[in-house]
CSV table of C-alpha atoms in Angstrom, one decimal:
chain,number,residue,atom,x,y,z
A,33,MET,CA,30.6,10.3,-12.5
A,34,ASN,CA,30.7,7.0,-9.7
A,35,ASN,CA,27.8,5.4,-8.7
A,36,LYS,CA,26.9,6.8,-5.3
A,37,ASN,CA,26.9,10.4,-7.5
A,38,ASN,CA,24.3,8.7,-9.7
A,39,LEU,CA,22.1,8.0,-7.1
A,40,ARG,CA,22.2,10.9,-4.9
A,41,ASP,CA,18.9,12.5,-5.9
A,42,PHE,CA,17.4,9.1,-5.3
A,43,TYR,CA,19.0,8.8,-2.1
A,44,LEU,CA,17.8,12.2,-1.0
A,45,LEU,CA,14.2,11.8,-2.4
A,46,TRP,CA,14.0,8.1,-1.1
A,47,SER,CA,15.2,9.0,2.8
A,48,THR,CA,12.9,12.1,2.8
A,49,GLN,CA,10.1,11.1,1.2
A,50,SER,CA,10.3,7.6,3.3
A,51,LEU,CA,10.2,9.7,6.5
A,52,SER,CA,7.3,11.7,5.4
A,53,GLN,CA,5.2,8.6,4.9
A,54,LEU,CA,6.1,7.6,8.5
A,55,GLY,CA,4.5,10.6,9.7
A,56,SER,CA,1.6,9.9,7.9
A,57,ALA,CA,1.2,6.6,9.3
A,58,ILE,CA,1.3,7.4,12.4
A,59,THR,CA,-1.4,9.5,12.2
A,60,ALA,CA,-3.1,7.1,10.2
A,61,PHE,CA,-2.7,4.4,12.8
A,62,ALA,CA,-3.5,7.2,15.9
A,63,LEU,CA,-6.8,8.2,14.0
A,64,THR,CA,-7.5,4.3,13.9
A,65,LEU,CA,-7.1,3.5,17.4
A,66,TRP,CA,-9.3,6.7,18.4
A,67,LEU,CA,-12.3,5.9,15.9
A,68,TYR,CA,-12.2,2.0,17.1
A,69,GLU,CA,-12.5,3.1,20.5
A,70,LYS,CA,-15.2,5.8,19.9
A,71,THR,CA,-17.4,3.4,17.9
A,72,GLY,CA,-16.3,-0.2,18.4
A,73,SER,CA,-16.8,-1.2,14.9
A,74,ALA,CA,-14.5,-2.8,12.6
A,75,LEU,CA,-16.8,-1.3,9.3
A,76,SER,CA,-16.2,2.3,10.7
A,77,THR,CA,-12.6,2.0,11.0
A,78,ALA,CA,-12.7,0.2,7.5
A,79,ALA,CA,-14.6,3.1,6.2
A,80,LEU,CA,-11.7,5.6,7.1
A,81,ARG,CA,-9.5,3.7,4.6
A,82,ILE,CA,-12.3,3.5,2.4
A,83,CYS,CA,-12.6,7.3,1.7
A,84,THR,CA,-8.8,7.6,1.3
A,85,TYR,CA,-8.8,4.7,-1.3
A,86,VAL,CA,-12.2,5.8,-3.3
A,87,PRO,CA,-11.0,9.3,-5.0
A,88,TYR,CA,-7.5,7.5,-5.5
A,89,ILE,CA,-9.3,4.8,-7.8
A,90,VAL,CA,-11.7,6.7,-9.5
A,91,MET,CA,-9.6,9.7,-10.7
A,92,SER,CA,-6.0,7.9,-10.8
A,93,ILE,CA,-6.6,7.0,-14.8
A,94,PHE,CA,-6.8,11.0,-14.9
A,95,ALA,CA,-4.2,11.7,-12.5
A,96,GLY,CA,-1.5,9.7,-14.4
A,97,ALA,CA,-2.2,12.0,-17.6
A,98,ILE,CA,-2.2,15.0,-15.6
A,99,SER,CA,1.3,13.8,-14.1
A,100,ASP,CA,2.6,13.3,-17.4
A,101,LYS,CA,1.4,16.5,-18.6
A,102,PHE,CA,2.9,18.5,-15.8
A,103,ASP,CA,6.3,19.3,-14.1
A,104,LYS,CA,6.7,16.0,-11.5
A,105,LYS,CA,8.5,17.8,-8.8
A,106,ARG,CA,5.9,21.0,-9.0
A,107,THR,CA,2.7,18.4,-8.8
A,108,MET,CA,4.3,16.5,-5.8
A,109,LEU,CA,5.1,20.1,-3.7
A,110,ILE,CA,1.4,20.9,-4.5
A,111,CYS,CA,-0.2,17.7,-3.4
A,112,ASP,CA,1.9,17.4,-0.3
A,113,LEU,CA,1.1,20.6,0.4
A,114,MET,CA,-3.2,20.1,0.1
A,115,ALA,CA,-2.7,16.5,2.0
A,116,ALA,CA,-0.6,18.8,4.6
A,117,ILE,CA,-3.4,21.2,5.1
A,118,SER,CA,-5.6,18.1,5.8
A,119,THR,CA,-3.5,16.9,8.7
A,120,ILE,CA,-3.8,20.7,10.2
A,121,ALA,CA,-7.3,20.4,10.0
A,122,VAL,CA,-7.9,17.2,11.9
A,123,PHE,CA,-5.3,18.7,14.4
A,124,VAL,CA,-7.8,22.3,14.7
A,125,LEU,CA,-10.6,20.2,15.1
A,126,TYR,CA,-9.2,17.9,17.6
A,127,LYS,CA,-7.8,20.5,20.1
A,128,ALA,CA,-11.2,22.5,19.5
A,129,ASP,CA,-12.9,19.1,20.9
A,130,MET,CA,-15.3,19.1,17.7
A,131,LEU,CA,-13.8,16.2,15.8
A,132,ASP,CA,-16.4,14.0,14.9
A,133,VAL,CA,-16.2,10.4,12.4
A,134,TRP,CA,-17.5,12.5,9.3
A,135,HIS,CA,-14.6,14.9,9.6
A,136,LEU,CA,-12.1,12.4,9.3
A,137,TYR,CA,-14.0,10.7,6.5
A,138,ALA,CA,-14.2,14.2,4.4
A,139,ILE,CA,-10.5,14.7,5.2
A,140,ASN,CA,-9.1,11.6,4.5
A,141,ALA,CA,-11.2,11.9,0.9
A,142,VAL,CA,-9.4,14.9,0.2
A,143,SER,CA,-5.6,13.3,1.1
A,144,GLY,CA,-6.8,10.2,-0.7
A,145,LEU,CA,-7.5,12.7,-3.8
A,146,MET,CA,-4.0,14.7,-3.3
A,147,ASN,CA,-2.5,11.3,-3.4
A,148,THR,CA,-3.9,10.1,-6.4
A,149,VAL,CA,-1.9,12.6,-8.4
A,150,GLN,CA,1.2,12.6,-6.3
A,151,GLN,CA,2.0,9.1,-6.6
A,152,PRO,CA,2.3,8.5,-10.4
A,153,ALA,CA,4.3,11.5,-10.3
A,154,SER,CA,6.7,10.5,-7.8
A,155,GLU,CA,6.7,6.9,-9.3
A,156,VAL,CA,8.0,8.9,-12.9
A,157,ALA,CA,10.4,11.2,-10.5
A,158,TYR,CA,12.0,7.8,-8.9
A,159,THR,CA,12.5,6.6,-12.3
A,160,MET,CA,14.3,9.6,-13.7
A,161,VAL,CA,16.4,10.0,-10.7
A,162,THR,CA,17.5,6.6,-11.1
A,163,PRO,CA,19.8,4.9,-13.6
A,164,LYS,CA,18.4,2.1,-15.3
A,165,ALA,CA,21.0,-0.4,-14.0
A,166,PHE,CA,19.8,0.5,-10.4
A,167,TYR,CA,16.2,-0.5,-11.1
A,168,GLN,CA,16.3,-3.4,-8.8
A,169,LYS,CA,18.4,-1.9,-6.4
A,170,ALA,CA,16.1,1.6,-6.3
A,171,SER,CA,12.9,-0.8,-5.7
A,172,GLY,CA,14.2,-2.9,-3.2
A,173,LEU,CA,15.1,0.2,-1.2
A,174,GLN,CA,11.3,1.8,-1.5
A,175,SER,CA,10.3,-1.3,-0.2
A,176,LEU,CA,13.0,-1.3,2.3
A,177,SER,CA,11.5,2.6,3.6
A,178,ARG,CA,7.9,1.2,3.2
A,179,SER,CA,8.4,-2.1,5.5
A,180,LEU,CA,10.5,0.3,7.8
A,181,VAL,CA,7.4,2.8,8.4
A,182,THR,CA,5.2,-0.6,9.2
A,183,ILE,CA,7.5,-2.1,11.7
A,184,GLY,CA,7.6,1.7,13.1
A,185,ASN,CA,4.4,3.7,12.8
A,186,PRO,CA,2.4,1.0,14.8
A,187,VAL,CA,4.4,0.8,17.8
A,188,ILE,CA,5.5,4.3,17.8
A,189,ALA,CA,2.0,5.6,17.0
A,190,SER,CA,0.4,3.5,20.4
A,191,ALA,CA,3.2,4.9,22.5
A,192,ILE,CA,2.7,8.6,21.3
A,193,TYR,CA,-1.4,8.4,21.5
A,194,GLY,CA,-1.2,6.2,24.4
A,195,MET,CA,1.2,9.1,26.6
A,196,ALA,CA,0.5,12.4,24.6
A,197,GLY,CA,-2.8,11.7,22.5
A,198,LEU,CA,-3.6,12.3,18.9
A,199,ASP,CA,-2.4,15.9,18.6
A,200,ALA,CA,0.9,14.8,19.5
A,201,ALA,CA,1.0,12.2,16.5
A,202,ILE,CA,-0.3,14.7,14.2
A,203,ALA,CA,2.7,17.2,15.3
A,204,VAL,CA,5.2,14.6,14.5
A,205,ASP,CA,3.3,13.9,11.0
A,206,LEU,CA,3.9,17.8,10.3
A,207,VAL,CA,7.5,17.6,11.5
A,208,SER,CA,8.7,14.9,8.9
A,209,PHE,CA,6.8,17.0,6.0
A,210,ALA,CA,8.4,19.9,6.3
A,211,ILE,CA,11.8,17.9,6.1
A,212,ALA,CA,10.5,16.1,3.2
A,213,PHE,CA,8.9,19.2,1.5
A,214,ILE,CA,11.8,21.6,2.1
A,215,THR,CA,14.8,18.8,0.8
A,216,LEU,CA,12.4,18.0,-2.5
A,217,ALA,CA,11.9,21.7,-3.5
A,218,PHE,CA,15.7,23.0,-2.8
A,219,PHE,CA,17.7,20.1,-3.3
A,220,VAL,CA,16.7,17.5,-5.3
A,221,ARG,CA,17.0,17.4,-8.9
A,222,ILE,CA,14.5,15.7,-11.2
A,223,PRO,CA,15.1,15.5,-15.1
A,224,GLU,CA,12.0,16.8,-17.2
A,225,ILE,CA,10.8,14.3,-20.0
A,226,LYS,CA,10.8,16.4,-23.4
A,227,VAL,CA,7.5,16.3,-24.5
A,228,ASP,CA,6.8,16.2,-27.9
A,229,GLU,CA,4.2,18.3,-30.2
A,230,ASN,CA,2.0,15.3,-30.2
A,231,GLU,CA,1.8,15.0,-26.6
A,232,GLU,CA,0.5,18.4,-26.1
A,233,ASP,CA,-3.1,16.6,-25.4
A,234,GLY,CA,-5.7,16.8,-23.4
A,235,VAL,CA,-6.1,14.9,-20.2
A,236,LEU,CA,-8.6,12.5,-21.8
A,237,LYS,CA,-6.7,11.5,-24.6
A,238,LEU,CA,-3.5,11.0,-22.6
A,239,ALA,CA,-5.6,8.8,-20.2
A,240,LYS,CA,-6.7,6.6,-23.0
A,241,GLU,CA,-3.5,6.2,-24.3
A,242,GLY,CA,-2.7,4.6,-20.6
A,243,ILE,CA,-5.8,1.9,-21.4
A,244,LEU,CA,-5.0,1.1,-24.8
A,245,TYR,CA,-1.0,0.6,-24.0
A,246,LEU,CA,-2.3,-2.2,-21.1
A,247,LYS,CA,-4.6,-3.9,-23.8
A,248,GLU,CA,-1.8,-4.1,-26.2
A,249,ASN,CA,0.6,-5.6,-23.8
A,250,PRO,CA,-1.3,-8.3,-21.8
A,251,MET,CA,1.5,-9.5,-19.6
A,252,ILE,CA,1.4,-6.4,-17.9
A,253,LEU,CA,-2.5,-6.2,-17.5
A,254,TYR,CA,-2.6,-10.0,-16.3
A,255,VAL,CA,-0.1,-9.1,-13.4
A,256,ILE,CA,-2.3,-6.2,-12.6
A,257,LEU,CA,-5.5,-8.4,-12.6
A,258,PHE,CA,-4.1,-10.8,-10.6
A,259,MET,CA,-2.3,-8.6,-7.9
A,260,SER,CA,-6.0,-6.7,-7.8
A,261,GLY,CA,-7.4,-9.9,-6.3
A,262,VAL,CA,-4.7,-10.3,-3.6
A,263,ASN,CA,-5.5,-7.1,-2.8
A,264,PHE,CA,-9.0,-7.7,-2.1
A,265,VAL,CA,-8.0,-10.6,0.3
A,266,ALA,CA,-5.7,-8.2,1.8
A,267,SER,CA,-7.8,-5.4,2.2
A,268,ALA,CA,-10.2,-7.2,3.9
A,269,PHE,CA,-7.6,-9.2,6.2
A,270,ASP,CA,-6.8,-5.1,7.2
A,271,ALA,CA,-10.6,-4.7,8.3
A,272,VAL,CA,-10.8,-7.7,10.2
A,273,LEU,CA,-7.6,-7.5,12.2
A,274,PRO,CA,-8.3,-4.6,14.5
A,275,ALA,CA,-11.6,-6.2,15.3
A,276,PHE,CA,-9.6,-9.6,16.1
A,277,ILE,CA,-6.9,-8.1,18.2
A,278,ILE,CA,-8.2,-5.3,20.4
A,279,PRO,CA,-11.2,-6.7,22.1
A,280,ASN,CA,-9.1,-10.5,22.2
A,281,PRO,CA,-8.7,-10.8,26.2
A,282,ARG,CA,-4.9,-11.3,25.1
A,283,GLY,CA,-4.9,-8.2,22.9
A,284,GLY,CA,-5.6,-4.9,23.2
A,285,ASN,CA,-3.9,-1.6,21.5
A,286,TYR,CA,-0.2,-2.1,22.4
A,287,VAL,CA,-0.2,-5.8,21.3
A,288,PHE,CA,-2.1,-4.6,18.3
A,289,GLY,CA,0.4,-2.4,17.2
A,290,ILE,CA,3.0,-4.8,18.0
A,291,VAL,CA,1.5,-7.7,15.7
A,292,THR,CA,1.3,-5.3,12.9
A,293,SER,CA,4.7,-4.3,13.0
A,294,PHE,CA,5.8,-7.7,12.6
A,295,SER,CA,4.9,-7.3,8.8
A,296,GLY,CA,7.0,-4.8,8.7
A,297,ILE,CA,10.2,-6.9,10.2
A,298,ALA,CA,8.8,-9.2,7.3
A,299,MET,CA,8.9,-6.6,5.1
A,300,VAL,CA,12.5,-5.4,6.2
A,301,ILE,CA,13.6,-8.9,5.5
A,302,GLY,CA,12.0,-9.1,2.3
A,303,SER,CA,13.3,-6.0,0.7
A,304,ILE,CA,16.8,-6.6,2.0
A,305,LEU,CA,16.2,-10.2,-0.4
A,306,ALA,CA,14.5,-8.0,-3.1
A,307,THR,CA,17.6,-5.6,-3.2
A,308,PHE,CA,20.4,-8.2,-3.3
A,309,MET,CA,19.0,-11.1,-5.0
A,310,TYR,CA,20.1,-12.3,-8.7
A,311,LYS,CA,17.8,-11.8,-11.2
A,312,PRO,CA,15.3,-14.5,-11.0
A,313,LYS,CA,15.2,-16.4,-14.4
A,314,ASP,CA,11.3,-15.5,-14.5
A,315,ARG,CA,9.5,-12.7,-12.9
A,316,ILE,CA,5.9,-13.7,-13.2
A,317,ARG,CA,6.4,-16.9,-11.3
A,318,VAL,CA,8.0,-15.4,-8.9
A,319,ILE,CA,5.0,-13.3,-8.6
A,320,TYR,CA,2.9,-15.7,-8.5
A,321,PHE,CA,4.1,-18.1,-6.0
A,322,THR,CA,5.2,-15.4,-3.6
A,323,MET,CA,1.2,-14.1,-3.1
A,324,LEU,CA,0.1,-18.0,-3.1
A,325,PHE,CA,2.7,-18.5,-0.5
A,326,SER,CA,1.8,-15.4,1.6
A,327,LEU,CA,-2.5,-15.7,1.3
A,328,GLY,CA,-1.9,-19.3,2.1
A,329,THR,CA,-0.3,-18.7,5.5
A,330,GLU,CA,-1.2,-16.0,7.7
A,331,ASN,CA,-5.0,-15.7,7.7
A,332,PHE,CA,-4.9,-19.5,8.9
A,333,LEU,CA,-2.4,-18.9,11.7
A,334,LEU,CA,-4.1,-15.9,13.0
A,335,ALA,CA,-7.7,-17.5,12.6
A,336,LEU,CA,-6.9,-20.7,14.5
A,337,SER,CA,-4.7,-19.6,17.0
A,338,GLY,CA,-5.1,-17.7,20.5
A,339,SER,CA,-1.3,-16.8,21.2
A,340,PRO,CA,0.1,-13.0,20.5
A,341,ILE,CA,3.7,-14.8,19.6
A,342,LEU,CA,1.6,-17.0,17.0
A,343,TRP,CA,-0.1,-14.1,15.6
A,344,CYS,CA,3.3,-12.5,15.3
A,345,ILE,CA,4.7,-15.3,13.5
A,346,GLY,CA,1.5,-15.2,11.2
A,347,GLN,CA,2.4,-11.6,10.3
A,348,PHE,CA,6.1,-12.4,9.6
A,349,LEU,CA,4.9,-15.3,7.3
A,350,GLY,CA,2.2,-13.3,5.3
A,351,TRP,CA,4.3,-10.6,4.4
A,352,VAL,CA,8.1,-11.9,4.5
A,353,PHE,CA,7.4,-12.4,0.1
A,354,VAL,CA,5.5,-9.1,-0.4
A,355,PRO,CA,8.7,-6.9,-1.4
A,356,VAL,CA,10.0,-9.6,-3.6
A,357,MET,CA,6.7,-9.4,-5.6
A,358,GLY,CA,6.5,-5.7,-5.4
A,359,THR,CA,10.1,-5.3,-7.0
A,360,ASN,CA,9.4,-7.8,-9.7
A,361,GLN,CA,6.5,-6.6,-10.5
A,362,ASN,CA,8.1,-2.6,-10.6
A,363,VAL,CA,11.2,-4.1,-12.6
A,364,ILE,CA,8.7,-5.3,-15.3
A,365,MET,CA,7.0,-2.2,-15.6
A,366,ARG,CA,10.0,0.0,-15.8
A,367,ASN,CA,11.7,-2.1,-18.2
A,368,THR,CA,8.7,-2.2,-20.5
A,369,ILE,CA,6.9,1.0,-20.1
A,370,PRO,CA,8.3,4.0,-22.5
A,371,THR,CA,9.4,6.6,-20.1
A,372,ARG,CA,7.0,9.2,-21.5
A,373,LEU,CA,3.5,7.0,-20.8
A,374,LEU,CA,4.8,6.0,-17.2
A,375,GLY,CA,2.7,8.0,-15.4
A,376,ARG,CA,-0.4,7.3,-17.6
A,377,VAL,CA,0.5,3.8,-17.0
A,378,TYR,CA,1.0,3.5,-13.4
A,379,ALA,CA,-2.1,5.7,-12.9
A,380,CYS,CA,-4.1,2.9,-14.8
A,381,ARG,CA,-2.6,0.3,-12.8
A,382,ASN,CA,-3.4,1.9,-9.9
A,383,THR,CA,-7.2,2.1,-10.5
A,384,LEU,CA,-7.2,-1.9,-11.8
A,385,GLN,CA,-5.4,-3.1,-9.3
A,386,PHE,CA,-6.2,-1.3,-6.4
A,387,PHE,CA,-9.9,-0.8,-7.1
A,388,THR,CA,-10.7,-3.8,-4.9
A,389,ILE,CA,-9.1,-2.4,-1.8
A,390,PRO,CA,-12.1,-0.5,-0.8
A,391,ILE,CA,-14.2,-3.3,-2.0
A,392,GLY,CA,-12.3,-5.6,0.0
A,393,LEU,CA,-12.5,-3.0,3.2
A,394,ALA,CA,-16.1,-2.8,3.2
A,395,PHE,CA,-16.5,-6.6,2.7
A,396,GLY,CA,-14.0,-7.7,5.5
A,397,GLY,CA,-16.1,-4.8,7.8
A,398,VAL,CA,-19.7,-6.1,6.9
A,399,MET,CA,-18.9,-9.8,7.5
A,400,VAL,CA,-17.3,-9.1,11.1
A,401,ASP,CA,-20.3,-6.4,12.1
A,402,LYS,CA,-23.0,-8.1,10.5
A,403,VAL,CA,-22.4,-12.0,9.8
A,404,CYS,CA,-19.7,-13.4,11.9
A,405,GLU,CA,-19.9,-11.8,15.2
A,406,PRO,CA,-23.5,-12.1,15.4
A,407,PHE,CA,-23.3,-15.6,14.3
A,408,MET,CA,-20.5,-16.7,16.6
A,409,GLN,CA,-22.2,-15.0,19.8
A,410,SER,CA,-25.5,-16.7,18.8
A,411,SER,CA,-24.0,-20.5,18.1
A,412,SER,CA,-23.5,-22.8,20.5
A,413,GLY,CA,-21.0,-25.3,18.2
A,414,GLU,CA,-18.2,-26.0,20.5
A,415,ALA,CA,-16.3,-27.4,17.4
A,416,LEU,CA,-16.6,-23.8,16.5
A,417,HIS,CA,-15.5,-22.0,19.8
A,418,PHE,CA,-12.6,-24.5,20.1
A,419,LEU,CA,-11.6,-23.1,17.0
A,420,PHE,CA,-12.3,-19.6,16.8
A,421,GLY,CA,-12.7,-18.8,20.1
A,422,SER,CA,-15.7,-17.0,22.3
A,423,GLY,CA,-17.0,-13.5,22.8
A,424,LYS,CA,-16.1,-10.6,20.9
A,425,GLY,CA,-13.3,-11.0,18.1
A,426,SER,CA,-14.0,-14.7,18.0
A,427,GLY,CA,-16.1,-13.3,14.6
A,428,ALA,CA,-13.4,-12.2,13.5
A,429,ALA,CA,-11.5,-15.4,13.7
A,430,LEU,CA,-14.0,-16.9,11.7
A,431,MET,CA,-13.9,-14.1,9.1
A,432,LEU,CA,-10.0,-14.5,8.7
A,433,PHE,CA,-10.2,-18.4,8.3
A,434,ILE,CA,-12.8,-17.6,5.8
A,435,LEU,CA,-10.2,-15.4,3.7
A,436,GLY,CA,-7.6,-17.8,4.3
A,437,ILE,CA,-9.7,-20.1,2.0
A,438,ILE,CA,-10.3,-17.8,-0.5
A,439,GLY,CA,-6.9,-16.5,-1.2
A,440,ILE,CA,-5.5,-20.1,-1.6
A,441,LEU,CA,-8.6,-21.1,-4.0
A,442,TYR,CA,-8.5,-17.3,-6.2
A,443,CYS,CA,-4.6,-18.4,-6.6
A,444,LEU,CA,-5.3,-21.9,-7.6
A,445,ILE,CA,-7.8,-21.1,-9.9
A,446,LEU,CA,-7.0,-17.7,-11.3
A,447,GLY,CA,-3.4,-17.7,-11.4
A,448,LYS,CA,-3.5,-20.6,-14.1
A,449,ARG,CA,-3.8,-17.6,-16.6
A,450,LEU,CA,-1.1,-15.6,-15.5
A,451,LYS,CA,1.6,-18.2,-15.1
A,452,LYS,CA,1.0,-18.6,-18.9
A,453,TYR,CA,3.3,-15.6,-19.3
A,454,GLN,CA,7.1,-15.4,-18.7
A,455,TYR,CA,9.3,-12.3,-18.0
A,456,LYS,CA,13.1,-12.5,-18.1
A,457,ASP,CA,15.3,-9.4,-18.1
A,458,LYS,CA,16.5,-8.0,-21.8
């Protein structure tokens, strides 16, 4: 069998699931614009993502055990269908002129719960349909598709939302879901993992096995914990960015979409690099230095600039090496973790690595709304206004500067322990 046929199911799964992710991202971005217009609050828009991540974090460990216990395709299909029903609920409420902020929070919580179960199942599915020799290429292509989604969804969502409204963005999402659902149900073959008699255990015991595996493999655990701190800073940045660009005289919704898309452009280039790069001598060092560069550039360039061009450059520099990091982490995990444990270990990874995201979102939103914006509005210091501007959005600029300092200190101080480990492909 040639290499092209070896990757047939991967290409089908990857392309259609990526299309569905684009549709979901368009809806999420359009909802962010709708909510910021309605509330004008960084915290309220951050809370939208918090409601998505909280069930994801809390339930991930158990979701991984469920993923390992049940059929991967069926699990993915059920979760995708439930998420689509949640999107339909938003559509109906919006068309009936009954959509309120709390509706979005509740519906996002349901979607987040479905994604909690779907994500480890899909990670195992990708592994099962990809020959081991193509792990780096497959991880790079997954990063590429995520990058393309990041490029496309802000601009597409801004255009659709501006011309046709929220309901049109939701309609695009549902069409992309239907394509992915039908392809997965009828055209993708996902081999099943044989379960030993000893594996017929309860979800709690299976979840415990994932935790124990990480305790016995400190290298993987420290990579995950290092990335949890990176995610805290990055998610706080995500909460601050709309409050920085949208009210800025040189910003607005459309500029916000363009600036956000530059992170996707950077990730496309980074994904191409990750897909075709030579195997590094030490994947751990690649992870460390790429994140130090990312956190040490983007925040400062945005905070200290009033130019949309420099904002775009900052986004590019902050995200260009993220796919390289993600690819190296995925290769380490896929080469190290036994296949039968993949789902539960990935789920434990999700909890430990991503639990800081809702905390970071809340931190960024509170700091902008309650601390930095009021401080800048009441401050008469010329130096502060020279550096960060004046009026609404200047507090967000100050917060970006603070996040830059936090990010660099975190990598320099806490990253030392990570650098004690090395990983070379066998």
